[in-house]
Amino acid sequence: MPGTPHGNRRRDTPPPRTGNSETEVLRGFLDYLRTSVAAKVDGALEPPVRTTVVPSGTNLLGLLSHLTFVERSMFLGEDVTSWEATFRTAPTDSVAEVVAHYRDAVERANDVLDRCTDPGAPVLRPRSARPAPSVRWALTHMIEETGRHAGHADILRELIDGSTGR
């Protein structure tokens, strides 16, 4: 039953075991959060997935849309003209499509990161007129950004259908 403490409970996934290098640890935690946030949206039902249940107007599908734009901006160098607009999806965008777009952005970002061997060097973005941040900074920022929104997604999904866990 939605909103009850006895909703759909998934078992929590523990933090990842990663390699020992700085980059392996950062990428491991980022991928862990990416997987968690996508799982929160994947399988959510329409229309509740786009329903705003908090005063800010944030909804579960919009959170994943926003994170897609952040991945593309940070690692692919794509420009975003309105960050506020990234939280909105078209009424015709299905849950499966938004999740697929996110996973595609993550895959493309990881392709860029695979070519970055020095965490102190700039991200090797394929296009952008803006200076690229260091790989270290970009990974740390994306962990913070994705973790923050994964927490929001946890709460929104539980409010929608009682689903908990990561």
Coordinates of N, CA, C and O in Angstrom, one line a residue:
M1 N 0.9 -1.2 0.0 CA 0.0 0.0 0.0 C 0.9 1.2 0.0 O 1.8 1.3 0.8
P2 N 0.7 2.2 -0.9 CA 1.5 3.4 -1.0 C 1.5 4.2 0.3 O 0.5 4.3 0.9
G3 N 2.7 4.7 0.6 CA 2.9 5.5 1.7 C 2.9 4.9 3.1 O 2.9 5.5 4.1
T4 N 2.8 3.5 3.1 CA 2.8 2.8 4.4 C 4.2 2.3 4.6 O 4.9 2.1 3.7
P5 N 4.5 2.0 5.9 CA 5.8 1.5 6.2 C 6.0 0.0 5.7 O 7.0 -0.5 5.7
H6 N 4.9 -0.6 5.2 CA 5.0 -2.0 4.7 C 4.9 -2.0 3.2 O 4.4 -3.0 2.7
G7 N 5.3 -1.0 2.5 CA 5.3 -1.0 1.0 C 6.3 -2.0 0.5 O 6.9 -2.8 1.2
N8 N 6.5 -1.9 -0.8 CA 7.5 -2.8 -1.5 C 8.9 -2.5 -1.1 O 9.4 -1.5 -1.4
R9 N 9.5 -3.5 -0.4 CA 10.8 -3.3 0.1 C 11.8 -4.1 -0.7 O 11.7 -5.3 -0.9
R10 N 12.8 -3.4 -1.2 CA 14.0 -4.1 -1.8 C 15.1 -4.1 -0.8 O 15.2 -3.3 0.0
R11 N 15.9 -5.1 -1.0 CA 17.1 -5.2 -0.1 C 18.1 -4.2 -0.5 O 18.3 -3.9 -1.6
D12 N 18.7 -3.5 0.5 CA 19.7 -2.5 0.3 C 20.9 -3.2 -0.3 O 21.3 -4.3 0.1
T13 N 21.5 -2.5 -1.3 CA 22.8 -2.9 -1.9 C 23.9 -2.2 -1.1 O 23.9 -1.0 -1.0
P14 N 24.9 -2.9 -0.6 CA 25.9 -2.3 0.1 C 26.8 -1.4 -0.8 O 26.8 -1.6 -2.0
P15 N 27.6 -0.5 -0.3 CA 28.5 0.3 -1.1 C 29.5 -0.7 -1.9 O 29.7 -1.8 -1.4
P16 N 30.0 -0.2 -3.0 CA 30.8 -1.0 -3.8 C 32.1 -1.3 -3.3 O 32.7 -0.5 -2.5
R17 N 32.7 -2.5 -3.6 CA 34.1 -2.8 -3.4 C 34.8 -2.4 -4.7 O 34.4 -2.9 -5.8
T18 N 35.7 -1.6 -4.6 CA 36.4 -1.1 -5.8 C 37.9 -1.4 -5.7 O 38.4 -1.9 -4.7
G19 N 38.6 -1.0 -6.8 CA 40.0 -1.1 -6.8 C 40.6 0.0 -5.8 O 39.8 0.7 -5.2
N20 N 41.9 0.0 -5.7 CA 42.5 0.9 -4.7 C 42.9 2.3 -5.2 O 43.1 3.2 -4.4
S21 N 42.9 2.5 -6.5 CA 43.3 3.8 -7.0 C 42.2 4.8 -6.8 O 41.0 4.5 -6.6
E22 N 42.6 6.1 -6.7 CA 41.6 7.2 -6.5 C 40.5 7.1 -7.6 O 39.3 7.2 -7.2
T23 N 40.9 7.0 -8.8 CA 39.9 7.0 -9.9 C 39.0 5.8 -9.8 O 37.8 5.9 -10.0
E24 N 39.5 4.6 -9.4 CA 38.7 3.4 -9.3 C 37.6 3.6 -8.2 O 36.5 3.2 -8.3
V25 N 38.1 4.2 -7.1 CA 37.1 4.4 -6.0 C 36.1 5.4 -6.4 O 34.9 5.2 -6.2
L26 N 36.5 6.5 -6.9 CA 35.5 7.5 -7.4 C 34.5 7.0 -8.4 O 33.3 7.2 -8.3
R27 N 35.0 6.3 -9.4 CA 34.1 5.8 -10.4 C 33.2 4.7 -9.9 O 32.1 4.6 -10.3
G28 N 33.8 3.9 -9.0 CA 32.9 2.8 -8.4 C 31.8 3.4 -7.6 O 30.6 2.9 -7.7
F29 N 32.0 4.4 -6.8 CA 30.9 5.1 -6.1 C 29.9 5.8 -7.0 O 28.7 5.8 -6.8
L30 N 30.4 6.4 -8.0 CA 29.5 7.1 -9.0 C 28.7 6.1 -9.7 O 27.4 6.3 -9.8
D31 N 29.2 5.0 -10.1 CA 28.4 4.0 -10.8 C 27.4 3.4 -9.9 O 26.3 3.1 -10.3
Y32 N 27.8 3.2 -8.6 CA 26.9 2.7 -7.6 C 25.6 3.6 -7.5 O 24.5 3.1 -7.5
L33 N 25.9 4.9 -7.4 CA 24.8 5.9 -7.3 C 24.0 5.9 -8.6 O 22.7 6.1 -8.5
R34 N 24.6 5.9 -9.7 CA 23.9 5.9 -11.0 C 23.0 4.8 -11.1 O 21.8 4.9 -11.5
T35 N 23.4 3.6 -10.7 CA 22.6 2.4 -10.8 C 21.4 2.5 -9.8 O 20.3 2.2 -10.2
S36 N 21.7 3.0 -8.6 CA 20.6 3.2 -7.6 C 19.5 4.2 -8.1 O 18.3 3.9 -8.0
V37 N 19.9 5.3 -8.6 CA 18.9 6.3 -9.0 C 18.1 5.8 -10.2 O 16.9 6.0 -10.3
A38 N 18.8 5.1 -11.2 CA 18.0 4.6 -12.3 C 17.0 3.6 -11.9 O 15.9 3.5 -12.4
A39 N 17.4 2.7 -10.9 CA 16.5 1.7 -10.4 C 15.3 2.3 -9.7 O 14.2 1.7 -9.7
K40 N 15.5 3.4 -9.1 CA 14.3 4.1 -8.4 C 13.3 4.5 -9.4 O 12.1 4.5 -9.0
V41 N 13.7 4.9 -10.6 CA 12.7 5.3 -11.6 C 12.2 4.2 -12.4 O 11.0 4.1 -12.8
D42 N 13.1 3.3 -12.8 CA 12.7 2.1 -13.6 C 11.6 1.4 -13.0 O 11.6 1.0 -11.8
G43 N 10.5 1.2 -13.8 CA 9.4 0.4 -13.3 C 8.3 1.2 -12.6 O 7.3 0.7 -12.2
A44 N 8.6 2.5 -12.3 CA 7.6 3.4 -11.7 C 6.4 3.6 -12.6 O 6.6 3.6 -13.8
L45 N 5.2 3.6 -12.0 CA 4.0 3.7 -12.8 C 3.6 5.1 -13.2 O 3.9 6.1 -12.5
E46 N 3.0 5.2 -14.4 CA 2.4 6.5 -14.8 C 1.0 6.6 -14.2 O 0.4 5.5 -14.0
P47 N 0.5 7.7 -13.9 CA 1.1 9.0 -13.9 C 1.9 9.4 -12.6 O 2.5 10.5 -12.6
P48 N 1.9 8.6 -11.6 CA 2.5 9.0 -10.3 C 4.0 9.4 -10.5 O 4.5 10.2 -9.8
V49 N 4.7 8.8 -11.5 CA 6.1 9.0 -11.7 C 6.4 10.5 -12.1 O 7.4 11.0 -11.9
R50 N 5.3 11.1 -12.6 CA 5.5 12.6 -13.0 C 4.7 13.5 -12.1 O 4.6 14.7 -12.4
T51 N 4.1 12.9 -11.1 CA 3.3 13.7 -10.2 C 4.2 14.4 -9.1 O 5.1 13.8 -8.6
T52 N 3.9 15.7 -8.9 CA 4.6 16.4 -7.9 C 3.9 16.2 -6.5 O 2.8 16.5 -6.4
V53 N 4.7 15.7 -5.6 CA 4.2 15.4 -4.3 C 4.9 16.3 -3.2 O 4.7 16.1 -2.0
V54 N 5.7 17.2 -3.7 CA 6.4 18.2 -2.8 C 6.2 19.6 -3.3 O 6.0 19.8 -4.5
P55 N 6.3 20.6 -2.5 CA 6.0 22.0 -2.9 C 6.9 22.5 -4.0 O 6.6 23.3 -4.8
S56 N 8.2 21.9 -4.1 CA 9.1 22.4 -5.1 C 8.7 22.1 -6.5 O 9.2 22.6 -7.5
G57 N 7.8 21.1 -6.7 CA 7.3 20.7 -8.0 C 8.2 19.5 -8.5 O 8.0 19.1 -9.7
T58 N 9.1 19.1 -7.8 CA 10.0 18.0 -8.2 C 9.2 16.7 -8.4 O 8.4 16.4 -7.5
N59 N 9.5 15.9 -9.4 CA 8.9 14.6 -9.6 C 10.0 13.6 -9.9 O 11.1 14.0 -10.4
L60 N 9.7 12.4 -9.8 CA 10.7 11.3 -10.0 C 11.3 11.3 -11.4 O 12.5 11.2 -11.6
L61 N 10.4 11.4 -12.4 CA 10.9 11.3 -13.8 C 11.8 12.5 -14.1 O 12.8 12.4 -14.8
G62 N 11.4 13.7 -13.6 CA 12.1 14.9 -13.8 C 13.5 14.9 -13.2 O 14.5 15.4 -13.8
L63 N 13.7 14.2 -12.0 CA 15.0 14.1 -11.4 C 15.9 13.3 -12.3 O 17.1 13.7 -12.5
L64 N 15.5 12.2 -12.9 CA 16.3 11.4 -13.8 C 16.6 12.2 -15.1 O 17.8 12.1 -15.6
S65 N 15.7 12.9 -15.6 CA 15.9 13.8 -16.7 C 17.0 14.8 -16.4 O 17.9 15.0 -17.2
H66 N 16.9 15.4 -15.3 CA 17.9 16.4 -14.9 C 19.3 15.8 -14.8 O 20.3 16.3 -15.3
L67 N 19.4 14.6 -14.2 CA 20.7 13.9 -14.1 C 21.3 13.5 -15.4 O 22.5 13.5 -15.6
T68 N 20.4 13.3 -16.4 CA 20.9 13.0 -17.8 C 21.6 14.2 -18.3 O 22.7 14.1 -18.9
F69 N 21.0 15.4 -18.1 CA 21.6 16.6 -18.6 C 22.9 16.9 -17.9 O 23.8 17.4 -18.5
V70 N 23.0 16.7 -16.6 CA 24.2 16.9 -15.9 C 25.3 16.0 -16.4 O 26.4 16.5 -16.6
E71 N 25.0 14.7 -16.6 CA 26.0 13.8 -17.2 C 26.5 14.3 -18.5 O 27.7 14.4 -18.8
R72 N 25.6 14.7 -19.4 CA 26.0 15.2 -20.7 C 26.8 16.5 -20.6 O 27.7 16.7 -21.4
S73 N 26.4 17.4 -19.7 CA 27.1 18.6 -19.6 C 28.6 18.4 -19.1 O 29.5 18.9 -19.6
M74 N 28.6 17.6 -18.0 CA 29.9 17.5 -17.3 C 30.9 16.7 -18.2 O 32.1 17.0 -18.3
F75 N 30.5 15.6 -18.7 CA 31.4 14.7 -19.4 C 31.4 14.7 -20.9 O 32.4 14.3 -21.5
L76 N 30.4 15.3 -21.5 CA 30.3 15.4 -23.0 C 30.5 16.8 -23.4 O 30.6 17.1 -24.6
G77 N 30.4 17.8 -22.5 CA 30.6 19.2 -22.9 C 29.4 19.8 -23.5 O 29.5 20.9 -24.0
E78 N 28.2 19.2 -23.3 CA 27.0 19.8 -23.9 C 26.5 21.0 -23.1 O 26.6 21.0 -21.8
D79 N 26.1 22.0 -23.7 CA 25.6 23.2 -23.1 C 24.2 23.1 -22.6 O 23.4 22.4 -23.3
V80 N 23.9 23.6 -21.5 CA 22.5 23.6 -20.9 C 22.1 25.1 -20.8 O 22.8 25.8 -20.1
T81 N 21.0 25.5 -21.4 CA 20.6 26.9 -21.4 C 19.7 27.2 -20.2 O 19.7 28.3 -19.7
S82 N 19.0 26.2 -19.7 CA 18.1 26.3 -18.5 C 18.2 25.1 -17.7 O 17.6 24.1 -18.0
W83 N 18.8 25.2 -16.5 CA 18.9 24.0 -15.6 C 17.5 23.7 -15.1 O 17.2 22.5 -14.9
E84 N 16.7 24.7 -14.9 CA 15.3 24.5 -14.4 C 14.5 23.6 -15.3 O 13.8 22.7 -14.9
A85 N 14.7 23.9 -16.6 CA 14.0 23.1 -17.7 C 14.4 21.6 -17.7 O 13.6 20.8 -18.2
T86 N 15.6 21.3 -17.2 CA 16.1 19.9 -17.3 C 15.3 19.0 -16.4 O 15.3 17.8 -16.5
F87 N 14.5 19.6 -15.4 CA 13.7 18.8 -14.5 C 12.3 18.5 -15.1 O 11.5 17.8 -14.4
R88 N 12.1 18.9 -16.3 CA 10.8 18.7 -16.9 C 10.9 17.7 -18.1 O 11.9 17.7 -18.8
T89 N 10.0 16.8 -18.2 CA 9.9 15.8 -19.3 C 8.7 16.1 -20.2 O 7.7 16.6 -19.7
A90 N 8.7 15.7 -21.4 CA 7.6 15.8 -22.3 C 6.5 14.8 -21.9 O 6.9 13.7 -21.4
P91 N 5.2 15.2 -22.0 CA 4.2 14.2 -21.6 C 4.3 12.9 -22.4 O 3.8 11.9 -22.0
T92 N 4.9 12.9 -23.6 CA 5.0 11.7 -24.4 C 6.3 10.8 -24.0 O 6.4 9.7 -24.5
D93 N 7.1 11.4 -23.2 CA 8.3 10.6 -22.8 C 7.9 9.5 -21.8 O 7.4 9.8 -20.7
S94 N 8.1 8.3 -22.1 CA 7.8 7.2 -21.2 C 8.9 7.0 -20.1 O 10.0 7.5 -20.3
V95 N 8.5 6.3 -19.1 CA 9.5 6.0 -18.1 C 10.7 5.2 -18.7 O 11.9 5.5 -18.5
A96 N 10.4 4.2 -19.5 CA 11.4 3.4 -20.2 C 12.4 4.3 -21.0 O 13.6 4.1 -21.0
E97 N 11.8 5.3 -21.7 CA 12.6 6.1 -22.6 C 13.5 7.0 -21.7 O 14.7 7.2 -22.1
V98 N 13.0 7.6 -20.7 CA 13.8 8.5 -19.8 C 14.9 7.7 -19.2 O 16.1 8.1 -19.1
V99 N 14.6 6.5 -18.7 CA 15.7 5.6 -18.1 C 16.7 5.3 -19.2 O 17.9 5.3 -18.9
A100 N 16.3 4.9 -20.4 CA 17.2 4.6 -21.5 C 18.1 5.8 -21.8 O 19.3 5.6 -22.1
H101 N 17.5 7.0 -21.9 CA 18.3 8.2 -22.2 C 19.4 8.4 -21.1 O 20.5 8.8 -21.4
Y102 N 19.0 8.2 -19.8 CA 20.0 8.3 -18.7 C 21.1 7.3 -18.9 O 22.3 7.6 -18.8
R103 N 20.7 6.0 -19.1 CA 21.7 5.0 -19.2 C 22.6 5.2 -20.4 O 23.8 4.9 -20.3
D104 N 22.1 5.8 -21.5 CA 22.9 6.1 -22.6 C 23.9 7.2 -22.3 O 25.1 7.2 -22.6
A105 N 23.4 8.2 -21.6 CA 24.3 9.3 -21.2 C 25.4 8.8 -20.3 O 26.6 9.2 -20.4
V106 N 25.1 7.9 -19.3 CA 26.1 7.3 -18.4 C 27.1 6.5 -19.3 O 28.3 6.6 -19.0
E107 N 26.6 5.7 -20.2 CA 27.6 5.0 -21.0 C 28.5 5.9 -21.8 O 29.7 5.6 -21.9
R108 N 28.0 6.9 -22.4 CA 28.8 7.8 -23.2 C 29.8 8.6 -22.2 O 30.9 8.8 -22.6
A109 N 29.3 8.9 -21.0 CA 30.2 9.6 -20.1 C 31.3 8.6 -19.7 O 32.5 9.0 -19.6
N110 N 31.0 7.4 -19.5 CA 32.0 6.4 -19.1 C 33.0 6.2 -20.2 O 34.2 5.9 -20.0
D111 N 32.6 6.3 -21.5 CA 33.5 6.2 -22.6 C 34.5 7.3 -22.5 O 35.7 7.1 -22.8
V112 N 34.1 8.5 -22.2 CA 35.0 9.6 -22.0 C 35.9 9.4 -20.9 O 37.2 9.5 -21.0
L113 N 35.4 8.9 -19.7 CA 36.2 8.7 -18.5 C 37.2 7.6 -18.8 O 38.3 7.6 -18.2
D114 N 36.9 6.6 -19.6 CA 37.9 5.5 -19.9 C 39.1 6.1 -20.5 O 40.2 5.4 -20.4
R115 N 39.1 7.2 -21.2 CA 40.2 7.8 -21.8 C 41.0 8.8 -20.9 O 42.0 9.3 -21.3
C116 N 40.5 9.0 -19.7 CA 41.1 9.9 -18.8 C 41.9 9.1 -17.8 O 41.3 8.5 -16.9
T117 N 43.2 9.2 -17.9 CA 44.1 8.4 -17.0 C 44.6 9.1 -15.8 O 45.1 8.5 -14.9
D118 N 44.6 10.5 -15.9 CA 45.2 11.3 -14.8 C 44.0 12.0 -14.1 O 43.4 12.9 -14.7
P119 N 43.8 11.8 -12.8 CA 42.6 12.5 -12.2 C 42.9 14.0 -12.1 O 41.9 14.7 -11.9
G120 N 44.1 14.5 -12.2 CA 44.3 15.9 -12.1 C 44.2 16.6 -13.5 O 44.2 17.8 -13.5
A121 N 44.1 15.8 -14.5 CA 44.0 16.4 -15.9 C 42.6 16.8 -16.2 O 41.6 16.3 -15.6
P122 N 42.3 17.7 -17.2 CA 41.0 18.0 -17.5 C 40.2 16.8 -18.1 O 40.8 16.0 -18.8
V123 N 38.9 16.8 -17.9 CA 38.1 15.8 -18.6 C 38.2 16.0 -20.1 O 38.2 17.1 -20.6
L124 N 38.4 14.9 -20.8 CA 38.6 14.9 -22.3 C 37.2 14.9 -23.0 O 36.8 14.0 -23.6
R125 N 36.5 16.0 -22.8 CA 35.2 16.1 -23.4 C 35.2 16.3 -24.9 O 36.1 17.0 -25.4
P126 N 34.3 15.6 -25.6 CA 34.4 15.7 -27.1 C 34.0 17.1 -27.6 O 34.5 17.4 -28.7
R127 N 33.3 17.9 -26.9 CA 33.0 19.2 -27.4 C 32.6 20.1 -26.3 O 31.9 19.7 -25.3
S128 N 33.0 21.4 -26.3 CA 32.6 22.4 -25.4 C 33.6 23.6 -25.5 O 34.8 23.4 -25.7
A129 N 33.0 24.7 -25.5 CA 33.8 25.9 -25.5 C 34.3 26.3 -24.1 O 35.1 27.1 -23.9
R130 N 33.6 25.7 -23.1 CA 34.0 25.9 -21.7 C 35.2 25.1 -21.3 O 35.4 24.0 -21.8
P131 N 36.0 25.7 -20.4 CA 37.1 24.9 -19.9 C 36.6 23.7 -19.1 O 35.6 23.8 -18.4
A132 N 37.3 22.6 -19.3 CA 36.9 21.3 -18.6 C 37.4 21.3 -17.2 O 38.6 21.7 -17.0
P133 N 36.7 20.8 -16.3 CA 37.2 20.6 -14.9 C 38.2 19.4 -14.9 O 38.2 18.6 -15.8
S134 N 38.9 19.3 -13.8 CA 39.7 18.1 -13.7 C 38.8 16.8 -13.6 O 37.7 16.9 -13.1
V135 N 39.3 15.7 -13.9 CA 38.6 14.4 -13.7 C 38.2 14.3 -12.3 O 37.1 13.9 -12.0
R136 N 39.1 14.5 -11.4 CA 38.9 14.4 -9.9 C 37.7 15.3 -9.5 O 36.8 14.8 -8.8
W137 N 37.7 16.5 -9.9 CA 36.6 17.4 -9.6 C 35.3 17.0 -10.2 O 34.2 17.0 -9.5
A138 N 35.3 16.6 -11.5 CA 34.1 16.2 -12.1 C 33.5 14.9 -11.5 O 32.3 14.9 -11.3
L139 N 34.3 13.9 -11.1 CA 33.8 12.7 -10.5 C 33.3 13.1 -9.1 O 32.2 12.6 -8.7
T140 N 34.0 13.9 -8.4 CA 33.5 14.2 -7.0 C 32.2 15.0 -7.1 O 31.2 14.7 -6.3
H141 N 32.1 16.0 -8.0 CA 30.8 16.7 -8.2 C 29.7 15.8 -8.6 O 28.6 15.9 -8.1
M142 N 30.0 14.8 -9.5 CA 28.9 13.9 -10.0 C 28.4 13.0 -8.9 O 27.3 12.6 -8.8
I143 N 29.4 12.6 -8.0 CA 29.0 11.8 -6.8 C 28.0 12.6 -5.9 O 27.0 12.1 -5.5
E144 N 28.4 13.8 -5.7 CA 27.6 14.7 -4.8 C 26.2 14.9 -5.5 O 25.2 14.8 -4.9
E145 N 26.2 15.3 -6.8 CA 25.0 15.6 -7.5 C 24.1 14.4 -7.6 O 22.9 14.4 -7.3
T146 N 24.6 13.2 -8.0 CA 23.8 12.0 -8.1 C 23.3 11.5 -6.7 O 22.2 11.1 -6.6
G147 N 24.2 11.6 -5.7 CA 23.8 11.1 -4.4 C 22.7 12.0 -3.8 O 21.8 11.5 -3.2
R148 N 22.8 13.3 -4.0 CA 21.8 14.2 -3.5 C 20.4 13.8 -4.2 O 19.4 13.7 -3.5
H149 N 20.4 13.7 -5.5 CA 19.2 13.4 -6.2 C 18.7 11.9 -6.0 O 17.5 11.7 -6.0
A150 N 19.6 11.0 -5.7 CA 19.2 9.7 -5.4 C 18.5 9.7 -4.1 O 17.5 8.9 -3.9
G151 N 18.9 10.5 -3.1 CA 18.1 10.6 -1.9 C 16.7 11.2 -2.1 O 15.7 10.7 -1.5
H152 N 16.6 12.2 -3.0 CA 15.3 12.7 -3.3 C 14.5 11.6 -4.0 O 13.3 11.5 -3.6
A153 N 15.1 10.9 -4.9 CA 14.3 9.8 -5.6 C 13.9 8.7 -4.6 O 12.7 8.2 -4.7
D154 N 14.7 8.4 -3.6 CA 14.2 7.5 -2.5 C 12.9 7.9 -1.9 O 12.0 7.1 -1.8
I155 N 12.9 9.2 -1.5 CA 11.7 9.7 -0.8 C 10.5 9.8 -1.8 O 9.4 9.4 -1.4
L156 N 10.7 10.3 -3.0 CA 9.6 10.4 -3.9 C 9.0 9.0 -4.3 O 7.8 8.9 -4.4
R157 N 9.9 8.0 -4.5 CA 9.4 6.7 -4.9 C 8.6 6.1 -3.7 O 7.6 5.5 -3.9
E158 N 9.1 6.3 -2.5 CA 8.3 5.8 -1.4 C 7.0 6.5 -1.2 O 6.0 5.8 -0.9
L159 N 6.9 7.8 -1.5 CA 5.7 8.5 -1.4 C 4.7 8.0 -2.5 O 3.5 8.0 -2.4
I160 N 5.3 7.6 -3.7 CA 4.4 7.2 -4.8 C 3.8 5.8 -4.6 O 2.6 5.6 -4.7
D161 N 4.7 4.8 -4.2 CA 4.1 3.5 -4.1 C 4.7 2.6 -2.9 O 4.4 1.4 -2.9
G162 N 5.3 3.3 -2.0 CA 5.8 2.6 -0.8 C 7.1 1.9 -1.1 O 7.6 1.2 -0.1
S163 N 7.7 1.9 -2.3 CA 8.9 1.2 -2.6 C 10.1 1.8 -1.8 O 10.3 3.0 -1.8
T164 N 10.9 0.9 -1.2 CA 12.1 1.4 -0.4 C 13.2 0.5 -0.8 O 13.1 -0.5 -1.5
G165 N 14.4 0.9 -0.3 CA 15.6 0.2 -0.6 C 16.4 0.7 -1.8 O 15.9 1.5 -2.6
R166 N 17.6 0.2 -1.9 CA 18.4 0.6 -3.1 C 19.1 -0.5 -3.7 O 19.2 -1.6 -3.2

